[in-house]
Every structure is written in structure tokens, then in C-alpha cells.
mmCIF file of C-alpha atoms in Angstrom:
data_model
loop_
_atom_site.group_PDB
_atom_site.id
_atom_site.type_symbol
_atom_site.label_atom_id
_atom_site.label_comp_id
_atom_site.label_asym_id
_atom_site.label_seq_id
_atom_site.Cartn_x
_atom_site.Cartn_y
_atom_site.Cartn_z
ATOM 1 C CA MET M 1 0.000 0.000 0.000
ATOM 2 C CA ALA M 2 1.220 3.498 -0.856
ATOM 3 C CA GLU M 3 0.780 6.687 1.147
ATOM 4 C CA ILE M 4 -0.170 10.133 -0.248
ATOM 5 C CA LYS M 5 0.699 12.768 2.385
ATOM 6 C CA GLN M 6 -0.061 15.929 0.387
ATOM 7 C CA GLY M 7 -3.332 15.116 -1.332
ATOM 8 C CA ILE M 8 -4.093 13.367 -4.583
ATOM 9 C CA LEU M 9 -1.564 15.466 -6.512
ATOM 10 C CA GLY M 10 1.190 14.969 -3.934
ATOM 11 C CA PRO M 11 4.088 12.514 -4.029
ATOM 12 C CA VAL M 12 3.430 8.809 -3.615
ATOM 13 C CA ASN M 13 5.536 6.742 -1.230
ATOM 14 C CA GLY M 14 5.100 2.994 -1.380
ATOM 15 C CA LYS M 15 3.893 0.316 -3.777
ATOM 16 C CA VAL M 16 0.555 -0.131 -5.533
ATOM 17 C CA GLY M 17 0.447 -3.233 -7.693
ATOM 18 C CA THR M 18 3.218 -2.912 -10.236
ATOM 19 C CA VAL M 19 3.811 0.816 -9.545
ATOM 20 C CA VAL M 20 6.339 2.083 -6.989
ATOM 21 C CA GLY M 21 6.497 5.652 -5.671
ATOM 22 C CA ALA M 22 9.737 6.968 -4.165
ATOM 23 C CA THR M 23 11.668 10.146 -3.394
ATOM 24 C CA TRP M 24 15.355 10.459 -4.299
ATOM 25 C CA ARG M 25 17.466 13.587 -3.730
ATOM 26 C CA GLY M 26 14.307 15.581 -3.076
ATOM 27 C CA VAL M 27 12.670 14.581 -6.367
ATOM 28 C CA ASN M 28 9.525 12.420 -6.495
ATOM 29 C CA TYR M 29 9.448 9.468 -8.881
ATOM 30 C CA ILE M 30 7.004 6.781 -9.980
ATOM 31 C CA ARG M 31 8.541 3.722 -11.561
ATOM 32 C CA ALA M 32 7.580 0.195 -12.502
ATOM 33 C CA LYS M 33 8.119 -2.555 -9.974
ATOM 34 C CA PRO M 34 11.406 -4.230 -10.860
ATOM 35 C CA ARG M 35 11.374 -7.882 -11.803
ATOM 36 C CA LYS M 36 14.116 -10.310 -11.019
ATOM 37 C CA SER M 37 15.981 -11.146 -14.196
ATOM 38 C CA SER M 38 16.772 -14.731 -15.074
ATOM 39 C CA LYS M 39 19.769 -13.663 -17.182
ATOM 40 C CA LYS M 40 23.223 -14.061 -15.758
ATOM 41 C CA PRO M 41 25.023 -10.731 -15.277
ATOM 42 C CA THR M 42 27.745 -9.881 -17.750
ATOM 43 C CA MET M 43 31.373 -9.274 -16.836
ATOM 44 C CA LYS M 44 30.869 -5.525 -17.257
ATOM 45 C CA GLN M 45 27.837 -5.499 -14.943
ATOM 46 C CA LEU M 46 29.584 -7.500 -12.231
ATOM 47 C CA LEU M 47 32.644 -5.282 -12.326
ATOM 48 C CA GLN M 48 30.431 -2.191 -12.054
ATOM 49 C CA TRP M 49 28.578 -3.659 -9.060
ATOM 50 C CA ASP M 50 31.871 -4.519 -7.421
ATOM 51 C CA LYS M 51 33.199 -1.006 -8.055
ATOM 52 C CA MET M 52 30.096 0.646 -6.609
ATOM 53 C CA SER M 53 30.139 -1.582 -3.546
ATOM 54 C CA LEU M 54 33.836 -0.892 -3.010
ATOM 55 C CA VAL M 55 33.548 2.888 -3.387
ATOM 56 C CA SER M 56 30.401 3.327 -1.275
ATOM 57 C CA THR M 57 31.866 1.208 1.539
ATOM 58 C CA PHE M 58 35.058 3.266 1.562
ATOM 59 C CA ALA M 59 33.272 6.638 1.357
ATOM 60 C CA SER M 60 30.975 5.791 4.275
ATOM 61 C CA LYS M 61 33.955 6.097 6.666
ATOM 62 C CA PHE M 62 34.371 9.779 5.721
ATOM 63 C CA ARG M 63 30.695 10.726 5.328
ATOM 64 C CA GLU M 64 30.267 13.196 8.202
ATOM 65 C CA PHE M 65 33.563 14.994 7.613
ATOM 66 C CA VAL M 66 33.161 15.188 3.841
ATOM 67 C CA ASN M 67 29.565 16.429 4.036
ATOM 68 C CA ALA M 68 30.637 19.152 6.489
ATOM 69 C CA ASN M 69 33.615 20.380 4.446
ATOM 70 C CA CYS M 70 32.482 19.897 0.841
ATOM 71 C CA PRO M 71 29.701 22.345 -0.121
ATOM 72 C CA PRO M 72 26.717 20.843 -1.967
ATOM 73 C CA VAL M 73 26.797 21.232 -5.746
ATOM 74 C CA LEU M 74 23.733 21.915 -7.874
ATOM 75 C CA LYS M 75 23.667 19.589 -10.861
ATOM 76 C CA GLY M 76 20.651 20.281 -12.990
ATOM 77 C CA LYS M 77 17.811 20.404 -10.477
ATOM 78 C CA LYS M 78 19.541 18.171 -7.924
ATOM 79 C CA TRP M 79 21.821 19.039 -5.043
ATOM 80 C CA ILE M 80 24.763 16.650 -4.631
ATOM 81 C CA ALA M 81 26.216 16.350 -1.114
ATOM 82 C CA GLY M 82 29.900 15.919 -0.290
ATOM 83 C CA LYS M 83 29.791 12.137 0.070
ATOM 84 C CA GLU M 84 28.048 11.742 -3.290
ATOM 85 C CA GLN M 85 30.685 13.967 -4.890
ATOM 86 C CA MET M 86 33.394 11.776 -3.355
ATOM 87 C CA ILE M 87 31.744 8.616 -4.665
ATOM 88 C CA SER M 88 31.378 10.086 -8.159
ATOM 89 C CA ARG M 89 35.026 11.152 -8.224
ATOM 90 C CA LEU M 90 36.315 7.777 -7.022
ATOM 91 C CA MET M 91 34.131 5.913 -9.512
ATOM 92 C CA THR M 92 35.715 7.790 -12.426
ATOM 93 C CA GLN M 93 39.349 8.155 -11.337
ATOM 94 C CA GLY M 94 39.906 6.415 -8.007
ATOM 95 C CA ILE M 95 39.899 2.714 -8.942
ATOM 96 C CA GLY M 96 43.023 0.666 -9.631
ATOM 97 C CA LEU M 97 43.359 -2.955 -10.717
ATOM 98 C CA SER M 98 45.799 -5.268 -8.933
ATOM 99 C CA ASN M 99 45.933 -9.068 -9.111
ATOM 100 C CA GLY M 100 42.605 -9.120 -10.924
ATOM 101 C CA GLU M 101 40.795 -7.197 -8.166
ATOM 102 C CA GLN M 102 39.626 -3.603 -8.069
ATOM 103 C CA HIS M 103 41.003 -1.407 -5.290
ATOM 104 C CA ILE M 104 40.551 2.170 -4.063
ATOM 105 C CA LYS M 105 43.570 4.357 -4.831
ATOM 106 C CA VAL M 106 43.720 6.241 -1.556
ATOM 107 C CA GLU M 107 45.570 9.263 -2.953
ATOM 108 C CA GLU M 108 42.530 10.044 -5.135
ATOM 109 C CA ALA M 109 40.265 10.592 -2.111
ATOM 110 C CA LEU M 110 39.359 14.288 -1.743
ATOM 111 C CA LEU M 111 38.029 14.993 1.766
ATOM 112 C CA SER M 112 37.339 18.723 1.580
ATOM 113 C CA ILE M 113 36.790 21.401 -1.076
ATOM 114 C CA GLY M 114 37.238 25.119 -0.463
ATOM 115 C CA ASN M 115 38.759 28.418 -1.584
ATOM 116 C CA LEU M 116 41.216 28.977 1.293
ATOM 117 C CA ALA M 117 44.857 28.623 0.234
ATOM 118 C CA PRO M 118 46.641 25.833 2.161
ATOM 119 C CA ALA M 119 50.097 26.076 3.676
ATOM 120 C CA VAL M 120 52.708 23.807 2.111
ATOM 121 C CA ILE M 121 53.350 20.824 4.391
ATOM 122 C CA LYS M 122 57.097 20.138 4.392
ATOM 123 C CA LYS M 123 57.377 17.142 6.694
ATOM 124 C CA ILE M 124 55.349 14.939 9.056
ATOM 125 C CA ASN M 125 57.386 12.907 11.559
ATOM 126 C CA ARG M 126 56.630 10.546 14.390
ATOM 127 C CA LEU M 127 58.695 11.301 17.504
ATOM 128 C CA LYS M 128 59.967 9.016 20.249
ATOM 129 C CA THR M 129 57.201 10.229 22.522
ATOM 130 C CA GLY M 130 54.616 8.760 20.140
ATOM 131 C CA LYS M 131 53.377 12.189 19.040
ATOM 132 C CA PHE M 132 53.574 13.504 15.494
ATOM 133 C CA LYS M 133 55.257 16.734 14.421
ATOM 134 C CA VAL M 134 54.053 18.527 11.298
ATOM 135 C CA GLN M 135 56.012 21.389 9.699
ATOM 136 C CA TRP M 136 54.848 23.804 7.008
ATOM 137 C CA GLU M 137 55.755 27.005 5.224
ATOM 138 C CA ASN M 138 53.411 29.868 4.366
ATOM 139 C CA GLY M 139 54.306 30.327 0.730
ATOM 140 C CA LEU M 140 50.726 30.592 -0.568
ATOM 141 C CA ILE M 141 49.207 33.892 0.498
ATOM 142 C CA ASN M 142 46.072 35.687 -0.698
ATOM 143 C CA ALA M 143 43.367 37.935 0.703
ATOM 144 C CA LEU M 144 41.643 35.014 2.449
ATOM 145 C CA THR M 145 44.688 33.676 4.319
ATOM 146 C CA LEU M 146 45.155 34.838 7.924
ATOM 147 C CA ASN M 147 47.669 33.991 10.626
ATOM 148 C CA THR M 148 44.800 32.621 12.710
ATOM 149 C CA ASP M 149 43.866 29.933 10.153
ATOM 150 C CA GLN M 150 43.865 26.538 11.843
ATOM 151 C CA LEU M 151 45.262 23.230 10.650
ATOM 152 C CA THR M 152 43.173 20.056 10.668
ATOM 153 C CA MET M 153 44.850 16.675 10.175
ATOM 154 C CA MET M 154 42.800 13.779 8.786
ATOM 155 C CA LEU M 155 44.017 10.207 9.329
ATOM 156 C CA TYR M 156 42.750 6.851 8.064
ATOM 157 C CA ASN M 157 43.997 3.599 9.595
ATOM 158 C CA GLU M 158 43.659 0.915 6.943
ATOM 159 C CA THR M 159 44.350 -1.952 9.349
ATOM 160 C CA LEU M 160 41.617 -0.874 11.793
ATOM 161 C CA ASP M 161 39.425 0.608 9.016
ATOM 162 C CA GLN M 162 38.936 3.787 11.069
ATOM 163 C CA PHE M 163 38.994 7.490 10.169
ATOM 164 C CA THR M 164 39.644 10.405 12.520
ATOM 165 C CA ALA M 165 39.953 14.170 12.090
ATOM 166 C CA ILE M 166 42.153 16.164 14.502
ATOM 167 C CA PRO M 167 41.090 19.852 14.456
ATOM 168 C CA ASN M 168 43.015 22.905 15.710
ATOM 169 C CA VAL M 169 46.435 21.293 15.444
ATOM 170 C CA GLY M 170 48.088 24.695 15.063
ATOM 171 C CA ASN M 171 47.765 28.172 13.581
ATOM 172 C CA ARG M 172 49.161 29.171 10.212
ATOM 173 C CA VAL M 173 51.669 31.552 11.829
ATOM 174 C CA ASP M 174 53.216 28.789 13.986
ATOM 175 C CA LYS M 175 54.932 26.947 11.091
ATOM 176 C CA TYR M 176 54.988 23.703 13.111
ATOM 177 C CA ALA M 177 52.795 21.858 15.611
ATOM 178 C CA HIS M 178 52.402 18.541 17.444
ATOM 179 C CA PHE M 179 49.408 16.237 17.518
ATOM 180 C CA SER M 180 48.538 12.811 18.926
ATOM 181 C CA ILE M 181 46.761 9.912 17.268
ATOM 182 C CA PRO M 182 44.027 7.834 18.980
ATOM 183 C CA THR M 183 45.355 5.660 21.786
ATOM 184 C CA ASN M 184 44.004 2.470 20.210
ATOM 185 C CA TRP M 185 46.053 3.072 17.046
ATOM 186 C CA ALA M 186 49.042 1.143 18.312
ATOM 187 C CA GLU M 187 49.744 -0.369 14.907
ATOM 188 C CA GLY M 188 48.578 -0.309 11.329
ATOM 189 C CA THR M 189 48.974 1.483 8.008
ATOM 190 C CA VAL M 190 47.959 5.148 8.372
ATOM 191 C CA TYR M 191 47.304 7.703 5.609
ATOM 192 C CA PHE M 192 47.498 11.479 6.162
ATOM 193 C CA TRP M 193 45.562 14.450 4.738
ATOM 194 C CA SER M 194 45.560 18.096 5.827
ATOM 195 C CA MET M 195 43.025 20.922 5.604
ATOM 196 C CA TRP M 196 43.178 24.572 6.633
ATOM 197 C CA LYS M 197 40.160 26.328 8.080
ATOM 198 C CA ALA M 198 39.437 29.912 9.089
ATOM 199 C CA ALA M 199 39.179 30.543 12.838
ATOM 200 C CA ASP M 200 35.489 31.426 12.493
ATOM 201 C CA GLY M 201 34.835 28.353 10.308
ATOM 202 C CA SER M 202 33.603 30.461 7.393
ATOM 203 C CA VAL M 203 35.962 29.030 4.766
ATOM 204 C CA ASN M 204 38.264 26.040 4.413
ATOM 205 C CA SER M 205 40.840 24.742 1.950
ATOM 206 C CA THR M 206 40.792 21.761 -0.371
ATOM 207 C CA SER M 207 42.355 18.736 1.284
ATOM 208 C CA CYS M 208 45.907 17.642 0.444
ATOM 209 C CA PHE M 209 47.114 14.049 0.653
ATOM 210 C CA HIS M 210 50.608 13.663 2.131
ATOM 211 C CA GLY M 211 51.503 10.004 2.380
ATOM 212 C CA ILE M 212 51.667 6.863 4.435
ATOM 213 C CA ILE M 213 53.342 5.538 7.571
ATOM 214 C CA GLU M 214 53.529 2.124 9.222
ATOM 215 C CA LEU M 215 53.002 2.320 12.977
ATOM 216 C CA GLU M 216 55.476 0.191 14.901
ATOM 217 C CA LYS M 217 53.858 -1.261 17.988
ATOM 218 C CA GLU M 218 56.775 -3.265 19.342
ATOM 219 C CA LYS M 219 59.205 -0.359 19.679
ATOM 220 C CA GLN M 220 56.654 1.781 21.468
ATOM 221 C CA GLU M 221 55.816 -1.046 23.885
ATOM 222 C CA THR M 222 59.522 -1.559 24.560
ATOM 223 C CA ARG M 223 59.999 2.100 25.479
ATOM 224 C CA ASN M 224 56.944 2.026 27.734
ATOM 225 C CA GLY M 225 58.187 -1.176 29.344
ATOM 226 C CA GLU M 226 61.617 0.281 30.016
ATOM 227 C CA GLN M 227 60.085 3.355 31.668
ATOM 228 C CA LYS M 228 57.800 1.120 33.748
ATOM 229 C CA ASP M 229 60.749 -0.993 34.910
ATOM 230 C CA LYS M 230 62.636 2.132 35.996
ATOM 231 C CA ASN M 231 59.677 3.323 38.032
ATOM 232 C CA GLN M 232 59.280 -0.107 39.649
ATOM 233 C CA GLU M 233 62.935 -0.212 40.601
ATOM 234 C CA LEU M 234 62.714 3.216 42.217
ATOM 235 C CA GLU M 235 59.543 2.281 44.067
ATOM 236 C CA ALA M 236 61.063 -1.003 45.262
ATOM 237 C CA GLY M 237 64.068 0.773 46.734
ATOM 238 C CA ASN M 238 62.036 3.494 48.407
ATOM 239 C CA THR M 239 62.099 3.256 52.221
ATOM 240 C CA VAL M 240 61.823 6.980 53.050
ATOM 241 C CA PRO M 241 58.864 8.713 54.769
ATOM 242 C CA ASN M 242 55.789 9.771 52.807
ATOM 243 C CA GLU M 243 56.710 13.476 52.561
ATOM 244 C CA LEU M 244 60.154 12.658 51.194
ATOM 245 C CA HIS M 245 58.562 10.079 48.888
ATOM 246 C CA GLN M 246 56.323 12.765 47.397
ATOM 247 C CA VAL M 247 59.332 15.002 46.776
ATOM 248 C CA GLN M 248 61.180 12.077 45.190
ATOM 249 C CA THR M 249 58.176 11.247 42.967
ATOM 250 C CA GLN M 250 57.923 14.864 41.810
ATOM 251 C CA TYR M 251 61.638 14.855 41.025
ATOM 252 C CA ILE M 252 61.259 11.664 38.973
ATOM 253 C CA ASP M 253 58.308 13.178 37.063
ATOM 254 C CA ASN M 254 60.335 16.282 36.247
ATOM 255 C CA ILE M 255 63.186 14.143 34.926
ATOM 256 C CA THR M 256 60.742 12.120 32.828
ATOM 257 C CA GLU M 257 59.229 15.276 31.321
ATOM 258 C CA GLN M 258 62.703 16.604 30.539
ATOM 259 C CA GLU M 259 63.626 13.305 28.857
ATOM 260 C CA ASN M 260 60.455 13.444 26.792
ATOM 261 C CA GLU M 261 61.276 16.979 25.654
ATOM 262 C CA ASN M 262 64.729 15.828 24.625
ATOM 263 C CA GLN M 263 63.266 12.819 22.817
ATOM 264 C CA GLU M 264 61.024 15.092 20.732
ATOM 265 C CA VAL M 265 64.138 16.257 18.932
ATOM 266 C CA THR M 266 64.746 12.710 17.713
ATOM 267 C CA GLU M 267 62.593 11.669 14.779
ATOM 268 C CA VAL M 268 61.652 7.999 14.640
ATOM 269 C CA THR M 269 59.776 7.625 11.356
ATOM 270 C CA GLU M 270 58.545 9.945 8.641
ATOM 271 C CA VAL M 271 55.374 10.044 6.581
ATOM 272 C CA ILE M 272 56.535 9.305 3.039
ATOM 273 C CA PRO M 273 54.801 9.961 -0.311
ATOM 274 C CA ILE M 274 52.682 7.106 -1.591
ATOM 275 C CA GLU M 275 54.733 6.583 -4.768
ATOM 276 C CA GLN M 276 57.912 6.262 -2.718
ATOM 277 C CA ALA M 277 56.174 3.778 -0.413
ATOM 278 C CA ARG M 278 55.159 1.706 -3.434
ATOM 279 C CA GLU M 279 58.701 1.673 -4.787
ATOM 280 C CA ILE M 280 60.048 0.526 -1.416
ATOM 281 C CA ALA M 281 57.380 -2.164 -1.065
ATOM 282 C CA LEU M 282 57.998 -3.375 -4.617
ATOM 283 C CA LYS M 283 61.734 -3.589 -3.961
ATOM 284 C CA GLN M 284 61.137 -5.638 -0.802
ATOM 285 C CA TYR M 285 58.776 -7.919 -2.703
ATOM 286 C CA LEU M 286 61.319 -8.470 -5.467
ATOM 287 C CA GLU M 287 64.056 -9.213 -2.937
ATOM 288 C CA GLU M 288 61.797 -11.771 -1.291
ATOM 289 C CA VAL M 289 60.960 -13.401 -4.625
ATOM 290 C CA ASN M 290 64.612 -13.366 -5.701
ATOM 291 C CA THR M 291 65.778 -15.012 -2.475
ATOM 292 C CA PRO M 292 66.833 -18.524 -3.521
ATOM 293 C CA LYS M 293 65.439 -21.470 -1.642
ATOM 294 C CA GLU M 294 66.776 -24.977 -1.287
ATOM 295 C CA GLY M 295 66.238 -26.861 -4.541
ATOM 296 C CA ASP M 296 64.965 -23.740 -6.314
ATOM 297 C CA SER M 297 66.338 -23.210 -9.818
ATOM 298 C CA THR M 298 64.003 -20.363 -10.893
ATOM 299 C CA PRO M 299 65.950 -17.525 -12.578
ATOM 300 C CA PRO M 300 65.930 -14.143 -10.796
ATOM 301 C CA LEU M 301 63.742 -11.251 -11.843
ATOM 302 C CA LYS M 302 65.112 -8.817 -14.405
ATOM 303 C CA GLN M 303 65.170 -5.076 -13.882
ATOM 304 C CA ASN M 304 65.010 -2.481 -16.624
ATOM 305 C CA ASN M 305 67.316 0.322 -15.490
ATOM 306 C CA LYS M 306 66.442 2.598 -18.388
ATOM 307 C CA GLU M 307 62.736 2.728 -17.636
ATOM 308 C CA ARG M 308 63.279 2.165 -13.884
ATOM 309 C CA GLU M 309 60.687 -0.597 -13.973
ATOM 310 C CA THR M 310 60.802 -4.085 -12.577
ATOM 311 C CA THR M 311 59.040 -6.831 -14.480
ATOM 312 C CA PRO M 312 58.283 -10.010 -12.515
ATOM 313 C CA PRO M 313 58.401 -13.333 -14.387
ATOM 314 C CA PRO M 314 55.232 -15.262 -15.186
ATOM 315 C CA ILE M 315 53.733 -17.004 -12.166
ATOM 316 C CA THR M 316 53.884 -20.787 -12.216
ATOM 317 C CA THR M 317 51.155 -22.312 -10.087
ATOM 318 C CA THR M 318 52.807 -25.650 -9.454
ATOM 319 C CA GLU M 319 52.453 -27.738 -6.343
ATOM 320 C CA ASP M 320 56.113 -27.183 -5.490
ATOM 321 C CA LYS M 321 56.162 -23.393 -5.654
ATOM 322 C CA LYS M 322 53.601 -20.623 -5.680
ATOM 323 C CA VAL M 323 54.573 -16.959 -5.831
ATOM 324 C CA LYS M 324 52.296 -14.950 -3.569
ATOM 325 C CA LYS M 325 50.357 -12.082 -5.077
ATOM 326 C CA TRP M 326 51.497 -8.555 -4.264
ATOM 327 C CA THR M 327 49.256 -5.521 -3.793
ATOM 328 C CA PRO M 328 50.811 -2.032 -3.846
ATOM 329 C CA PRO M 329 50.466 0.102 -0.690
ATOM 330 C CA GLY M 330 47.573 2.510 -0.937
ATOM 331 C CA TYR M 331 45.385 0.093 -2.874
ATOM 332 C CA ILE M 332 42.536 -0.452 -0.417
ATOM 333 C CA ARG M 333 39.842 -3.093 -0.627
ATOM 334 C CA LYS M 334 37.380 -3.543 2.260
ATOM 335 C CA VAL M 335 34.625 -5.402 0.401
ATOM 336 C CA ASN M 336 34.254 -9.103 1.095
ATOM 337 C CA LYS M 337 32.119 -9.816 -1.975
ATOM 338 C CA ASP M 338 34.008 -11.995 -4.424
ATOM 339 C CA ILE M 339 32.316 -10.501 -7.473
ATOM 340 C CA ILE M 340 35.283 -10.553 -9.827
ATOM 341 C CA LYS M 341 35.832 -14.303 -9.476
ATOM 342 C CA GLN M 342 32.125 -14.778 -10.021
ATOM 343 C CA ALA M 343 32.445 -12.706 -13.190
ATOM 344 C CA LYS M 344 35.182 -14.943 -14.528
ATOM 345 C CA ASN M 345 33.020 -18.003 -13.950
ATOM 346 C CA THR M 346 30.181 -16.461 -15.964
ATOM 347 C CA GLU M 347 32.368 -15.842 -19.023
ATOM 348 C CA PRO M 348 32.729 -18.542 -21.701
ATOM 349 C CA LYS M 349 35.856 -20.635 -21.425
ATOM 350 C CA ALA M 350 37.204 -19.330 -24.726
ATOM 351 C CA GLN M 351 37.261 -15.808 -23.289
ATOM 352 C CA VAL M 352 38.832 -16.818 -19.975
ATOM 353 C CA ASP M 353 41.769 -18.388 -21.790
ATOM 354 C CA LEU M 354 42.635 -15.198 -23.679
ATOM 355 C CA PRO M 355 46.212 -13.980 -23.072
ATOM 356 C CA ASN M 356 45.056 -10.592 -21.802
ATOM 357 C CA GLU M 357 42.894 -12.230 -19.149
ATOM 358 C CA GLU M 358 45.871 -14.270 -17.969
ATOM 359 C CA ILE M 359 48.028 -11.200 -17.597
ATOM 360 C CA ILE M 360 45.617 -9.797 -15.013
ATOM 361 C CA GLU M 361 46.322 -12.809 -12.812
ATOM 362 C CA GLU M 362 50.073 -12.315 -12.848
ATOM 363 C CA ALA M 363 52.131 -10.269 -10.405
ATOM 364 C CA ARG M 364 52.800 -6.984 -12.154
ATOM 365 C CA SER M 365 54.774 -3.827 -11.605
ATOM 366 C CA ILE M 366 52.922 -0.972 -9.972
ATOM 367 C CA LEU M 367 53.818 1.157 -12.960
ATOM 368 C CA GLU M 368 51.752 -1.147 -15.205
ATOM 369 C CA VAL M 369 48.454 -0.777 -13.323
ATOM 370 C CA LEU M 370 45.990 0.388 -15.964
ATOM 371 C CA ASN M 371 42.470 1.635 -15.962
ATOM 372 C CA MET M 372 39.912 -1.165 -15.596
ATOM 373 C CA MET M 373 38.025 -0.196 -18.711
ATOM 374 C CA GLU M 374 41.179 -0.095 -20.796
ATOM 375 C CA GLU M 375 42.007 -3.630 -19.646
ATOM 376 C CA LYS M 376 38.559 -4.758 -20.749
ATOM 377 C CA LYS M 377 38.815 -3.144 -24.180
ATOM 378 C CA GLU M 378 42.157 -4.852 -24.838
#
């Protein structure tokens, strides 16, 4: 049964027989009741469903922040919110293909859109204290930029699949600031964006993507454990009265604070650009593949120094040896649906055995990742 809330000429919400009334983006529609098709979906349809599922799942993590910092856009007679703009952008230019699966290219995610000029981020480092230090220079100046503009850092932890925004990190005039990540982010792959916002919140900048860092849990736990052992040793050897104990505790706290200040000078790790991270990861992968094993006579991989590319050999799926598939850093996939494999099963066998289809299954250089539609046309 359908409901008419505004009289007989008003919009219809619900179903009457084979007619369905609905409202989408503020526009009222009447459409035919869809029927379940008995036809098997084509490869193109399955890949499009997989892409949409992948993009919408990823964009949902940033929905509140993106909607607040991306102004709605009027397209025709429809207003498109920030999340919908993000989905549209990722659908057209934010999908990469690796090992036969579609992935989000994280550097293509735009989290804010605005007219305020950003400051140029020079470096983001993690210090021994666990905090992060961000440095910038104010080279971009216009009538909108003020010394009171505030920096917001946006972080996404791929391992935990969590997003957080840290506002008011510092003012534009400061040129550097410190910020802390959530306490439960002890490990994982973290991606960094920045956004500048006026002090009164009237205008903000377009987000900038800065790179990736791998959080190291073990080292941080070791430092915390060493500090805890020192405190236990001091407490175990303490046989003085309570008043003197309080003075001793205060003295220990002052020393600890001074040590932490000195440790801030020492940089532990640095947020590196995504392309550099992919080159490092690819090099490590090639070294692992090239490492000879007992009874292994496979020739090593060849590197092309002129083009600065590395081309892995064809994968041989024998029972004795299987080369594991490699996915470049920054290629994110959080959808459990195995649509692409289902698509391959729906294709005729003659098409599955084509050489171009086999190439998708091989380990490939990150520099050879092509657009999904171009792969299909080939």
C-alpha cells in the first residue's frame, strides 16, 4: 500500500500493484516494480557492481567529515552532497586494478573542497614520545589567508578501518605543531591528509594528501616497558617517609618530562609519499621473490634500469612453488564480496583463456596498473 501525504496530486511513497512511488534527492518518482531477471550478469555489470560496492563502503567512513567540508553542488535540479561527490570522483578516477581485483587508490580521495589557500606541508614525523610533528611554510598567500587559520589533520587507519579528524592542530603563523593519534592506534597502516580552516569556520581549503606511515607497535611497547621498569625499581628501593617520597616522585616526574622533551628532537619515522612507499614495497617484494630457496632453480627477476621498472616473471602455479600475489600500498579493498571471481566463472571458457585475461592474474609492476576499462577493451 502506498501513502499520499499531500493530497491526490502529492508525491506517492510505497507500492501499488506494479507501480512504486519513491523520493530520491528531493525529487519524487514513480517507476515500474522491478522484476528479477533470469539472465546471468555480464562481466561488465559485475565489475560495475563490485566497483560501486567498493567505493560506497570506503566513502561511508568519511561521510560526516566530507559532508561538512564539501559544499553541496547543484547539478541540474539536484543538489549533490559531499559524500556523493566523493563517490562520483572515485568511480571515475579512483579505482586501480591489482591481481585481478579492483582497489581504491587512496591518494585520489578528496576529503574537503574550499577556496582557502593551504600552507605547504614540508614534513610529518613521528617522535619518540609517540606524538607527530608537522612542519609547514606559508608560501601561498592571498586575501583570504590569515595567521589565525587553523590546521586540521585527517588520518585513516587501513588496518583498523577507522577514520579520525584532529582539528586545531596549530595556527598558520606557527609553522609547526604537534598532535597525537588515537590511543588504540598502536599499529597499522595510516594515511594522512591536511586541511586549513578559518578561525570562524567560514571558509576552508581543499584537502591535500601527504603520504603513508607504518606504525610500529613493538618499539613503542619496549619504550613504555623500560620506563615502567625504571619506576618499579625506584619504588622497590624506596624506604623513606611519605613526605620525602612525594618530593622524590615529583623529582622523577620532572626528569621524565625533561627526557620526553629531549626525545622530541629525535625523529623515529617519517610520513613518506605514496609513490615512494610503493617503490620501497615493490623492492622488498622483489628481494623476497629473488631469495633462492633450497632446490629452487628459478631464474631471478630482471630489472630495466632505463625505464626504472621491474618486471616479474610469469607465475607458475605448481604444487612445489607458488609466488604470492602482491598488492601495492595505498590500494585499499574492504569489500568481502568476491564478485570478480564470479564474473570470470560467468564468461565462456574461450574468453577466460585469452592472453590478456591471464596477464591480469600475474604479479605486475605498480607502474603497469591500468584503468579497468582499458584492460577490458584490450
